[in-house]
Amino acid sequence: MYRWKAAVVVAAILVAACLALRAQQSSSAASQGPAKGSMEQTHSIQLPDNAGEILPGPHMDTYSKDCLICHSARYVSMQPGFSKEVWQSEVKKMVNAYGAAIPESDQVLIVEYLVAVRGPQRAGSAATPAK
Amino acid sequence: MDTILAKDVMASTRRAFLSRLVSVGGIAVASAVFGRGFDLPVGGALDAGAPQLARYPEKKDLILLTDRPPQLETPLEYFRTDLTPNDAFFVRWHLSGIPTTIDLKTFRLEVSGHVAKPLSLSLSDLQAKFEPVSIVALNQCSGNFRGWFDPRLPGGQWGAGAMGNARWKGVRLKDVLDAAAVQPGAVQVGFRGLDEPALKSTPPFQKSLELDHARDGEVMIAYEMNGEPLPMLNGFPVRLVVPGWYATYWVKSLSAITVLDQPLKTFWMDKAYRIPDNPQANEEPEHLSSVTVPINVMAVHSIFVRPAPQQQLRTGQSYQLEGVATDGGSGIRRVELSQDGGKSWNDATLGNDLGKYSWRRWTAEWKPPAKGTYRLMVRATTNSGETQAVSQWNRSGYQRDVIEHVDVVVV
């Protein structure tokens, strides 16, 4: 009975060790550049999922629906903090320069969201808005 | 000693530098430090505490600014070698549809527009039909250091790691253009890569260079970086290399070259990546410059790679200060350091000279003389005599050339 249990434990350790070794090998392969031999082949990468958190705030659904088509939530969460004026001009830029189809009514809500999550009260925010 | 060129001095300078540093009292230094109006550089990654690292394909752990499209910053620890390893090299894409699969059997670089003989080149064509050339050149994002500007600016909150120095190998753009036979009347050359916007209404990423610049024999179509194929995230299989110019022109996964008989009209030249039309790209928040030009040649700049801000050093114990100095193609003639908030300056020792488009590493031994807080500062001068600004600001956080500092605590 005990011998049988010991065999299971040994087998489990062996499996775990193999898996760990494989993971190590694949992660070290991932850190190397494309192989020289790949010059005549298809070269592919798979991007990891690092989407991160959508900062909770008022109208976050509108923000998610209109903004996160083109970029992820980190484009906002990495910002320090800006005045309403700065955020208004950023939203206008997305519409006018980048062609985001955001209705006027949604733009107002998105600015409210941005000021709530990354507004001027945040430490390190811009003292003077850049227009 | 201040007037002696760094390359003439080396060891003797180091001793003199040491003795000069030792002669400055710690307490006086501390008061000078706090008397100045400089702000501690705080990168965006530092806003929320420790920077978040992420592992991407063909990359080591890099500082994660954004994931879609990806922007990854190189940690400073990788700036202690002349060439930045490919797997530590920074990543910056504009549009969410970035290339993740390339089939070299079907990949073609199209050369068309105002040419007599349009070309459709495979990677093998580029390698077989044109003379290979190689150059060491700094690749630096226009917005490198954006997170250090005050007032702060919206955009990628880069610290110092949106740059890297690499040996690029490829073919001269001039040779490719000559093979396509540029027709009279051409004025510019436009470039496009394989990245695609999520929306049809978003302008695809395109850049252009004046024809004479494109044909200067230095602008390159690179297929190797530090002796290896380019990592996918750095523009596999080929990218443009524009020595001395900011990375916005170094179009990644280059797929189309179009010779133009009139200047390229695109958001990416006409509205984005523009700077105030003065040598230091300077303006005031309340008085924005009414005339802007496309960003171009890299400004002279220098940074500390070590010590880190607020690092603790020991009194009387020698510490090797290290950093890099960068410019846009004149080359670095001199790097100077101050331990007293900029009152006195001493030469650092310059590292290997890898060519005028390379960055230049520098070192200096420093033995902190007494306990206290020290503001160490660094400034570089180019071969053509350009030096750094005491202060600078512009609305986009571009082309930083400010004399940088690092505050350290000596215990």
Coordinates of C-alpha atoms in Angstrom, one line a residue:
Chain A
M1 CA 0.0 0.0 0.0
Y2 CA 2.7 2.5 1.1
R3 CA 4.9 1.4 -1.8
W4 CA 2.1 2.1 -4.2
K5 CA 1.6 5.6 -2.7
A6 CA 5.3 6.3 -2.9
A7 CA 5.3 5.3 -6.6
V8 CA 2.5 7.8 -7.3
V9 CA 4.4 10.6 -5.5
V10 CA 7.6 9.8 -7.4
A11 CA 5.7 9.8 -10.7
A12 CA 4.1 13.1 -9.8
I13 CA 7.4 14.7 -9.1
L14 CA 8.9 13.4 -12.3
V15 CA 5.9 14.9 -14.3
A16 CA 6.2 18.2 -12.5
A17 CA 10.0 18.3 -13.2
C18 CA 9.4 17.6 -16.9
L19 CA 6.8 20.3 -17.2
A20 CA 9.1 22.8 -15.4
L21 CA 12.0 21.9 -17.7
R22 CA 9.8 22.3 -20.8
A23 CA 8.4 25.7 -19.6
Q24 CA 12.0 26.8 -19.0
Q25 CA 13.1 25.7 -22.4
S26 CA 10.2 27.4 -24.2
S27 CA 10.7 30.6 -22.2
S28 CA 14.4 30.7 -23.0
A29 CA 13.5 30.1 -26.7
A30 CA 11.1 33.0 -26.5
S31 CA 13.8 35.4 -25.4
Q32 CA 16.0 34.6 -28.4
G33 CA 15.7 36.4 -31.7
P34 CA 14.3 34.8 -34.8
A35 CA 16.5 31.8 -35.8
K36 CA 18.9 32.5 -38.7
G37 CA 17.3 29.6 -40.5
S38 CA 13.9 31.3 -40.4
M39 CA 14.9 33.7 -43.2
E40 CA 13.2 31.5 -45.8
Q41 CA 10.2 30.5 -43.7
T42 CA 7.2 32.0 -42.1
H43 CA 8.0 33.9 -39.0
S44 CA 5.2 34.3 -36.4
I45 CA 4.8 35.6 -32.9
Q46 CA 1.9 35.4 -30.6
L47 CA 1.2 38.5 -28.6
P48 CA 0.5 37.9 -24.9
D49 CA -2.6 39.3 -23.2
N50 CA -1.6 42.3 -21.1
A51 CA -4.9 44.2 -21.4
G52 CA -4.9 45.3 -17.8
E53 CA -7.7 46.8 -15.8
I54 CA -10.3 49.3 -17.2
L55 CA -10.2 52.0 -14.5
P56 CA -13.6 52.1 -12.8
G57 CA -15.4 55.4 -13.2
P58 CA -18.6 57.0 -14.4
H59 CA -19.5 56.2 -18.0
M60 CA -16.9 53.5 -18.2
D61 CA -19.2 51.5 -20.6
T62 CA -19.2 54.4 -23.0
Y63 CA -15.5 54.7 -22.8
S64 CA -15.0 51.0 -23.4
K65 CA -17.4 50.9 -26.3
D66 CA -16.0 53.9 -28.1
C67 CA -12.3 54.0 -27.3
L68 CA -11.1 50.5 -26.8
I69 CA -11.7 49.5 -30.4
C70 CA -8.4 51.2 -31.4
H71 CA -6.3 51.0 -28.2
S72 CA -6.4 49.3 -24.9
A73 CA -7.2 50.7 -21.5
R74 CA -3.5 51.2 -20.7
Y75 CA -3.5 54.2 -23.0
V76 CA -5.5 56.0 -20.3
S77 CA -4.3 54.2 -17.1
M78 CA -0.6 55.1 -17.9
Q79 CA -1.4 58.8 -18.0
P80 CA -0.6 61.0 -15.0
G81 CA -3.6 63.3 -14.7
F82 CA -4.9 66.2 -16.8
S83 CA -7.4 69.0 -16.8
K84 CA -10.8 68.7 -18.4
E85 CA -9.5 71.0 -21.2
V86 CA -6.6 68.6 -22.0
W87 CA -9.0 65.6 -22.0
Q88 CA -11.4 67.4 -24.3
S89 CA -8.7 68.1 -26.8
E90 CA -7.5 64.5 -26.6
V91 CA -11.0 63.2 -27.4
K92 CA -11.3 65.7 -30.2
K93 CA -8.0 64.5 -31.6
M94 CA -9.3 60.9 -31.6
V95 CA -12.3 62.0 -33.6
N96 CA -10.8 64.6 -35.9
A97 CA -7.3 63.2 -36.5
Y98 CA -7.8 59.4 -35.9
G99 CA -11.2 59.1 -37.4
A100 CA -13.0 57.6 -34.3
A101 CA -16.7 57.7 -34.9
I102 CA -17.8 58.9 -31.5
P103 CA -21.1 60.8 -31.3
E104 CA -21.0 64.3 -29.6
S105 CA -23.1 63.0 -26.7
D106 CA -20.7 60.2 -26.0
Q107 CA -17.7 62.6 -26.2
V108 CA -19.1 64.5 -23.3
L109 CA -19.5 61.4 -21.2
I110 CA -16.0 60.1 -22.1
V111 CA -14.4 63.4 -21.0
E112 CA -16.3 63.1 -17.7
Y113 CA -14.9 59.6 -17.3
L114 CA -11.3 60.7 -18.1
V115 CA -11.5 63.6 -15.7
A116 CA -12.8 61.2 -13.0
V117 CA -10.1 58.5 -13.4
R118 CA -7.2 60.7 -14.6
G119 CA -8.1 64.2 -13.6
P120 CA -6.1 67.2 -12.4
Q121 CA -6.4 66.1 -8.8
R122 CA -4.1 63.2 -9.5
A123 CA -0.5 63.5 -8.2
G124 CA 2.0 64.5 -10.9
S125 CA -0.7 66.0 -13.1
A126 CA -0.2 68.9 -15.5
A127 CA -0.3 72.2 -13.8
T128 CA -0.9 74.0 -17.0
P129 CA -2.9 72.6 -19.8
A130 CA -1.3 72.3 -23.2
K131 CA -3.8 73.3 -25.9
Chain B
M1 CA 41.0 71.2 -16.5
D2 CA 37.6 72.1 -17.8
T3 CA 39.1 73.2 -21.1
I4 CA 40.9 70.0 -21.8
L5 CA 39.2 67.7 -24.3
A6 CA 38.1 64.4 -22.7
K7 CA 39.9 62.3 -25.2
D8 CA 43.3 63.8 -24.2
V9 CA 43.0 63.0 -20.6
M10 CA 41.6 59.7 -19.4
A11 CA 43.4 58.4 -16.3
S12 CA 44.9 61.7 -15.2
T13 CA 41.6 63.5 -15.6
R14 CA 39.9 60.9 -13.5
R15 CA 42.3 61.5 -10.7
A16 CA 41.9 65.3 -11.0
F17 CA 38.1 64.9 -11.3
L18 CA 38.1 62.8 -8.1
S19 CA 40.2 65.3 -6.2
R20 CA 37.9 68.2 -7.4
L21 CA 34.8 66.3 -6.3
V22 CA 36.3 65.6 -3.0
S23 CA 37.1 69.2 -2.5
V24 CA 33.5 70.2 -2.5
G25 CA 31.8 70.1 0.9
G26 CA 28.7 68.0 1.4
I27 CA 26.7 70.5 3.3
A28 CA 27.3 73.3 0.9
V29 CA 26.3 71.0 -1.9
A30 CA 23.1 70.0 -0.3
S31 CA 22.0 73.6 0.0
A32 CA 22.9 74.3 -3.6
V33 CA 20.8 71.3 -4.6
F34 CA 17.7 72.5 -2.9
G35 CA 18.2 76.0 -4.1
R36 CA 17.6 75.0 -7.7
G37 CA 14.3 74.7 -9.4
F38 CA 14.8 71.4 -11.0
D39 CA 12.3 68.7 -10.7
L40 CA 13.1 65.1 -10.1
P41 CA 12.6 63.2 -13.3
V42 CA 9.6 60.9 -12.8
G43 CA 8.9 58.6 -15.7
G44 CA 5.3 57.5 -16.3
A45 CA 6.2 54.1 -15.3
L46 CA 7.1 55.4 -11.9
D47 CA 3.7 57.2 -11.4
A48 CA 2.1 54.1 -10.0
G49 CA 5.1 52.8 -8.0
A50 CA 7.4 50.2 -9.4
P51 CA 7.3 49.8 -13.2
Q52 CA 5.3 46.9 -14.5
L53 CA 7.4 44.5 -16.5
A54 CA 6.1 42.2 -19.3
R55 CA 7.6 39.5 -21.4
Y56 CA 6.8 39.7 -25.2
P57 CA 8.0 37.3 -27.9
E58 CA 11.7 37.6 -28.8
K59 CA 12.0 39.9 -25.8
K60 CA 13.3 40.0 -22.3
D61 CA 11.2 41.5 -19.5
L62 CA 10.6 45.1 -20.6
I63 CA 8.7 48.0 -19.0
L64 CA 5.1 47.8 -20.1
L65 CA 3.6 51.1 -21.1
T66 CA 0.8 49.8 -23.3
D67 CA -0.2 46.5 -24.7
R68 CA -2.4 47.3 -27.8
P69 CA -0.7 48.6 -29.7
P70 CA 2.4 47.6 -27.7
Q71 CA 4.8 50.2 -26.3
L72 CA 7.7 48.6 -24.3
E73 CA 10.5 50.5 -22.7
T74 CA 14.0 49.3 -22.2
P75 CA 15.1 49.2 -18.5
L76 CA 18.2 51.3 -17.9
E77 CA 20.3 48.2 -16.9
Y78 CA 20.6 47.4 -20.6
F79 CA 22.3 50.7 -21.4
R80 CA 25.6 49.5 -19.9
T81 CA 26.9 48.1 -23.2
D82 CA 27.7 49.8 -26.5
L83 CA 25.0 47.9 -28.4
T84 CA 21.6 47.3 -27.0
P85 CA 20.6 43.7 -27.2
N86 CA 17.8 43.0 -29.7
D87 CA 15.7 41.3 -27.0
A88 CA 15.9 44.3 -24.8
F89 CA 15.3 46.9 -27.5
F90 CA 12.3 49.2 -27.0
V91 CA 9.1 48.7 -28.9
R92 CA 6.7 51.3 -30.1
W93 CA 3.8 50.9 -32.6
H94 CA 1.1 53.4 -33.5
L95 CA -1.7 51.3 -34.8
S96 CA -3.3 48.2 -33.3
G97 CA -3.0 46.0 -36.4
I98 CA 0.6 45.2 -36.1
P99 CA 2.3 42.4 -38.1
T100 CA 2.7 39.1 -36.2
T101 CA 3.2 36.7 -39.1
I102 CA 5.4 37.3 -42.1
D103 CA 5.7 34.7 -44.9
L104 CA 9.0 35.5 -46.6
K105 CA 7.9 33.6 -49.7
T106 CA 5.2 36.2 -50.3
F107 CA 6.6 39.3 -48.6
R108 CA 7.5 42.0 -51.1
L109 CA 8.8 45.5 -50.7
E110 CA 7.1 47.5 -53.5
V111 CA 8.9 50.5 -55.0
S112 CA 6.6 52.6 -57.1
G113 CA 5.4 56.1 -57.9
H114 CA 7.5 58.5 -59.8
V115 CA 9.9 55.9 -61.1
A116 CA 10.6 54.5 -64.6
K117 CA 11.0 50.9 -63.3
P118 CA 8.8 49.9 -60.4
L119 CA 10.2 47.1 -58.3
S120 CA 8.8 44.3 -56.2
L121 CA 11.5 43.0 -54.0
S122 CA 11.6 39.9 -51.8
L123 CA 14.0 39.8 -48.9
S124 CA 16.3 37.5 -50.9
D125 CA 16.2 40.1 -53.8
L126 CA 17.3 42.8 -51.4
Q127 CA 20.1 40.6 -50.0
A128 CA 21.3 39.4 -53.4
K129 CA 20.9 42.3 -55.8
F130 CA 22.3 45.2 -53.7
E131 CA 25.6 45.8 -51.9
P132 CA 25.3 45.2 -48.2
V133 CA 26.2 48.0 -45.9
S134 CA 26.4 48.3 -42.1
I135 CA 26.3 51.2 -39.6
V136 CA 26.0 51.6 -35.9
A137 CA 23.1 54.1 -35.2
L138 CA 21.0 55.2 -32.3
N139 CA 17.3 54.6 -32.7
Q140 CA 15.4 57.0 -30.4
C141 CA 11.7 57.7 -30.2
S142 CA 10.7 61.4 -30.6
G143 CA 8.9 61.2 -27.3
N144 CA 11.6 59.5 -25.3
F145 CA 11.6 61.2 -21.8
R146 CA 8.1 62.6 -22.3
G147 CA 7.3 61.6 -18.7
W148 CA 10.1 63.9 -17.5
F149 CA 8.6 67.1 -18.9
D150 CA 6.9 69.6 -16.6
P151 CA 4.1 70.5 -17.1
R152 CA 3.3 66.9 -18.0
L153 CA 1.9 65.9 -21.4
P154 CA -0.5 63.4 -22.6
G155 CA 1.0 60.6 -24.7
G156 CA 3.3 57.6 -24.1
Q157 CA 4.7 58.3 -20.7
W158 CA 8.3 57.2 -21.6
G159 CA 11.2 57.5 -19.2
A160 CA 14.7 57.1 -20.7
G161 CA 14.2 53.8 -22.3
A162 CA 12.6 54.6 -25.7
M163 CA 16.0 54.4 -27.4
G164 CA 18.6 51.8 -28.3
N165 CA 22.0 51.6 -30.1
A166 CA 22.4 48.9 -32.7
R167 CA 24.5 47.8 -35.6
W168 CA 22.2 47.8 -38.6
K169 CA 22.9 45.9 -41.8
G170 CA 21.0 46.2 -45.0
V171 CA 21.1 48.0 -48.3
R172 CA 21.3 51.7 -49.3
L173 CA 18.0 53.2 -50.0
K174 CA 19.8 55.2 -52.7
D175 CA 20.8 51.9 -54.5
V176 CA 17.2 50.7 -54.5
L177 CA 15.9 54.1 -55.7
D178 CA 18.5 54.1 -58.5
A179 CA 17.4 50.6 -59.6
A180 CA 13.9 51.9 -59.8
A181 CA 15.1 54.9 -61.8
V182 CA 13.6 57.9 -60.1
Q183 CA 12.1 60.2 -62.7
P184 CA 12.7 64.0 -63.1
G185 CA 10.3 66.1 -61.0
A186 CA 10.4 63.8 -57.9
V187 CA 10.6 65.7 -54.6
Q188 CA 10.0 63.2 -51.8
V189 CA 9.9 59.6 -51.0
G190 CA 7.1 58.1 -48.9
F191 CA 7.3 55.0 -46.7
R192 CA 4.7 52.6 -45.4
G193 CA 4.8 49.5 -43.3
L194 CA 2.6 46.5 -42.7
D195 CA 0.8 47.9 -39.6
E196 CA -2.9 48.7 -40.1
P197 CA -5.3 50.8 -38.2
A198 CA -8.4 49.2 -36.5
L199 CA -10.7 51.6 -38.4
K200 CA -10.8 52.4 -42.1
S201 CA -11.2 56.1 -41.1
T202 CA -7.8 56.2 -39.3
P203 CA -4.9 57.4 -41.4
P204 CA -2.4 54.6 -42.0
F205 CA 1.1 55.2 -40.7
Q206 CA 3.2 56.8 -43.4
K207 CA 6.3 59.0 -43.3
S208 CA 8.3 60.8 -46.0
L209 CA 11.8 62.1 -46.5
E210 CA 13.0 64.8 -49.0
L211 CA 14.4 63.1 -52.1
D212 CA 18.0 64.3 -51.5
H213 CA 17.9 62.9 -48.0
A214 CA 16.5 59.6 -49.2
R215 CA 19.4 59.4 -51.7
D216 CA 22.2 60.5 -49.4
G217 CA 23.6 57.0 -49.3
E218 CA 23.2 56.7 -45.6
V219 CA 19.5 56.0 -45.3
M220 CA 19.2 52.3 -45.3
I221 CA 16.7 49.4 -45.6
A222 CA 17.9 47.2 -42.8
Y223 CA 17.3 43.4 -42.6
E224 CA 19.8 42.8 -39.7
M225 CA 20.1 44.2 -36.3
N226 CA 23.2 43.3 -34.2
G227 CA 23.9 40.4 -36.6
E228 CA 20.5 38.8 -36.4
P229 CA 17.2 39.2 -38.2
L230 CA 15.1 42.0 -36.7
P231 CA 12.7 40.9 -34.0
M232 CA 9.1 41.0 -35.2
L233 CA 8.3 43.8 -32.8
N234 CA 11.2 45.9 -34.1
G235 CA 10.1 45.6 -37.8
F236 CA 10.9 42.2 -39.2
P237 CA 11.8 41.6 -42.0
V238 CA 13.0 45.0 -43.0
R239 CA 12.8 48.5 -41.6
L240 CA 14.0 51.9 -42.7
V241 CA 17.1 53.2 -40.8
V242 CA 17.5 57.0 -41.0
P243 CA 20.8 57.7 -39.1
G244 CA 20.7 60.7 -36.9
W245 CA 16.9 61.2 -37.2
Y246 CA 14.3 60.3 -34.7
A247 CA 12.7 56.9 -34.9
T248 CA 9.4 58.0 -36.2
Y249 CA 11.0 57.9 -39.7
W250 CA 12.4 54.4 -39.2
V251 CA 9.3 52.8 -40.7
K252 CA 9.0 49.2 -39.4
S253 CA 8.0 46.1 -41.5
L254 CA 8.6 48.4 -44.5
S255 CA 6.4 47.3 -47.4
A256 CA 6.0 50.3 -49.7
I257 CA 8.3 53.0 -50.9
T258 CA 6.6 55.6 -53.1
V259 CA 8.5 58.2 -55.0
L260 CA 6.4 61.4 -55.0
D261 CA 6.3 64.4 -57.3
Q262 CA 4.7 66.5 -54.5
P263 CA 5.1 66.4 -50.7
L264 CA 3.3 63.6 -48.9
K265 CA 0.0 64.7 -47.4
T266 CA -0.7 62.7 -44.3
F267 CA -1.7 63.3 -40.7
W268 CA 1.6 61.7 -39.7
M269 CA 3.6 64.5 -41.3
D270 CA 1.2 67.4 -41.3
K271 CA -0.2 67.2 -37.8
A272 CA 1.7 64.6 -35.7
Y273 CA 5.4 64.6 -34.9
R274 CA 5.8 68.3 -35.3
I275 CA 8.0 70.6 -33.1
P276 CA 8.2 74.4 -32.6
D277 CA 10.3 75.9 -35.4
N278 CA 13.4 76.7 -33.2
P279 CA 16.6 74.8 -32.6
Q280 CA 15.7 73.5 -29.1
A281 CA 12.0 72.8 -30.0
N282 CA 11.0 75.1 -27.2
E283 CA 7.8 76.9 -26.4
E284 CA 5.7 78.0 -23.4
P285 CA 2.4 76.5 -22.4
E286 CA 0.8 79.9 -22.5
H287 CA 2.5 80.9 -25.7
L288 CA 2.5 78.0 -28.1
S289 CA 4.6 78.5 -31.2
S290 CA 2.5 79.2 -34.2
V291 CA 5.0 77.7 -36.6
T292 CA 5.8 74.1 -36.4
V293 CA 8.0 71.8 -38.5
P294 CA 8.3 68.0 -38.8
I295 CA 10.6 66.6 -36.1
N296 CA 14.0 65.7 -37.7
V297 CA 17.6 65.4 -36.4
M298 CA 18.1 64.2 -32.9
A299 CA 19.1 66.7 -30.3
V300 CA 22.2 66.4 -28.1
H301 CA 21.4 64.9 -24.8
S302 CA 22.9 62.8 -22.0
I303 CA 21.7 60.7 -19.1
F304 CA 22.8 58.8 -16.1
V305 CA 22.5 55.0 -16.4
R306 CA 23.7 54.7 -12.8
P307 CA 23.2 55.6 -10.0
A308 CA 19.4 55.5 -10.0
P309 CA 17.4 58.3 -8.4
Q310 CA 17.6 58.3 -4.6
Q311 CA 20.2 55.5 -4.7
Q312 CA 22.2 55.3 -1.5
L313 CA 26.0 55.6 -1.8
R314 CA 28.6 55.3 0.9
T315 CA 30.9 58.1 2.0
G316 CA 34.4 57.8 0.7
Q317 CA 33.6 54.7 -1.3
S318 CA 34.4 54.9 -5.0
Y319 CA 31.4 54.5 -7.3
Q320 CA 31.4 54.3 -11.0
L321 CA 29.0 56.8 -12.5
E322 CA 27.8 55.6 -16.0
G323 CA 25.7 57.0 -18.7
V324 CA 25.2 57.6 -22.4
A325 CA 25.3 60.7 -24.5
T326 CA 23.4 61.0 -27.8
D327 CA 23.1 63.3 -30.7
G328 CA 22.0 63.5 -34.3
G329 CA 25.2 62.7 -36.2
S330 CA 27.9 65.2 -35.3
G331 CA 29.2 62.8 -32.6
I332 CA 29.9 63.5 -28.9
R333 CA 33.1 65.5 -28.2
R334 CA 32.7 65.9 -24.5
V335 CA 30.6 64.9 -21.5
E336 CA 30.8 66.8 -18.2
L337 CA 29.5 66.1 -14.8
S338 CA 28.6 68.3 -11.8
Q339 CA 28.1 67.2 -8.2
D340 CA 27.1 70.7 -7.0
G341 CA 23.9 71.4 -8.9
G342 CA 25.7 72.8 -12.0
K343 CA 28.1 75.3 -10.4
S344 CA 31.3 73.4 -11.4
W345 CA 31.8 70.8 -14.1
N346 CA 34.4 68.1 -14.7
D347 CA 35.0 65.8 -17.7
A348 CA 33.8 62.3 -17.8
T349 CA 35.7 59.6 -19.7
L350 CA 34.3 58.8 -23.0
G351 CA 33.7 55.2 -24.0
N352 CA 34.2 53.5 -27.4
D353 CA 33.6 55.6 -30.5
L354 CA 31.4 53.5 -32.8
G355 CA 30.8 56.2 -35.3
K356 CA 29.1 59.5 -35.5
Y357 CA 25.5 58.1 -35.5
S358 CA 26.2 55.9 -32.5
W359 CA 25.5 57.0 -28.9
R360 CA 28.7 57.4 -26.8
R361 CA 28.9 55.8 -23.4
W362 CA 30.7 57.6 -20.6
T363 CA 32.0 56.8 -17.1
A364 CA 33.5 58.6 -14.1
E365 CA 34.7 57.4 -10.8
W366 CA 33.1 59.3 -7.9
K367 CA 34.0 59.1 -4.3
P368 CA 31.2 60.9 -2.3
P369 CA 33.1 63.1 0.1
A370 CA 30.6 63.5 2.9
K371 CA 27.1 62.5 4.0
G372 CA 24.2 64.4 2.4
T373 CA 22.0 64.7 -0.6
Y374 CA 23.8 65.3 -3.9
R375 CA 22.4 66.5 -7.2
L376 CA 24.6 64.9 -9.9
M377 CA 24.2 66.5 -13.3
V378 CA 25.4 65.6 -16.8
R379 CA 25.8 67.6 -20.0
A380 CA 27.2 66.7 -23.4
T381 CA 28.8 68.7 -26.2
T382 CA 28.9 67.5 -29.8
N383 CA 31.8 67.8 -32.3
S384 CA 30.0 70.7 -33.9
G385 CA 29.8 72.5 -30.5
E386 CA 26.1 72.0 -29.8
T387 CA 25.3 71.6 -26.1
Q388 CA 22.2 71.0 -23.9
A389 CA 19.5 73.3 -22.7
V390 CA 19.0 74.3 -19.0
S391 CA 15.2 74.1 -19.5
Q392 CA 12.9 73.1 -22.3
W393 CA 9.2 72.3 -22.9
N394 CA 7.0 71.7 -25.9
R395 CA 3.4 70.6 -26.2
S396 CA 4.2 67.1 -27.4
G397 CA 7.1 66.2 -25.1
Y398 CA 9.5 65.8 -28.1
Q399 CA 13.2 66.1 -28.7
R400 CA 14.3 66.4 -25.0
D401 CA 17.7 68.1 -24.7
V402 CA 17.6 69.2 -21.1
I403 CA 20.6 68.9 -18.8
E404 CA 19.6 65.9 -16.7
H405 CA 20.3 65.2 -13.1
V406 CA 20.0 62.4 -10.5
D407 CA 19.7 63.0 -6.8
V408 CA 21.5 60.5 -4.6
V409 CA 21.8 60.1 -0.9
V410 CA 25.2 59.6 0.6
V411 CA 25.3 57.8 3.9

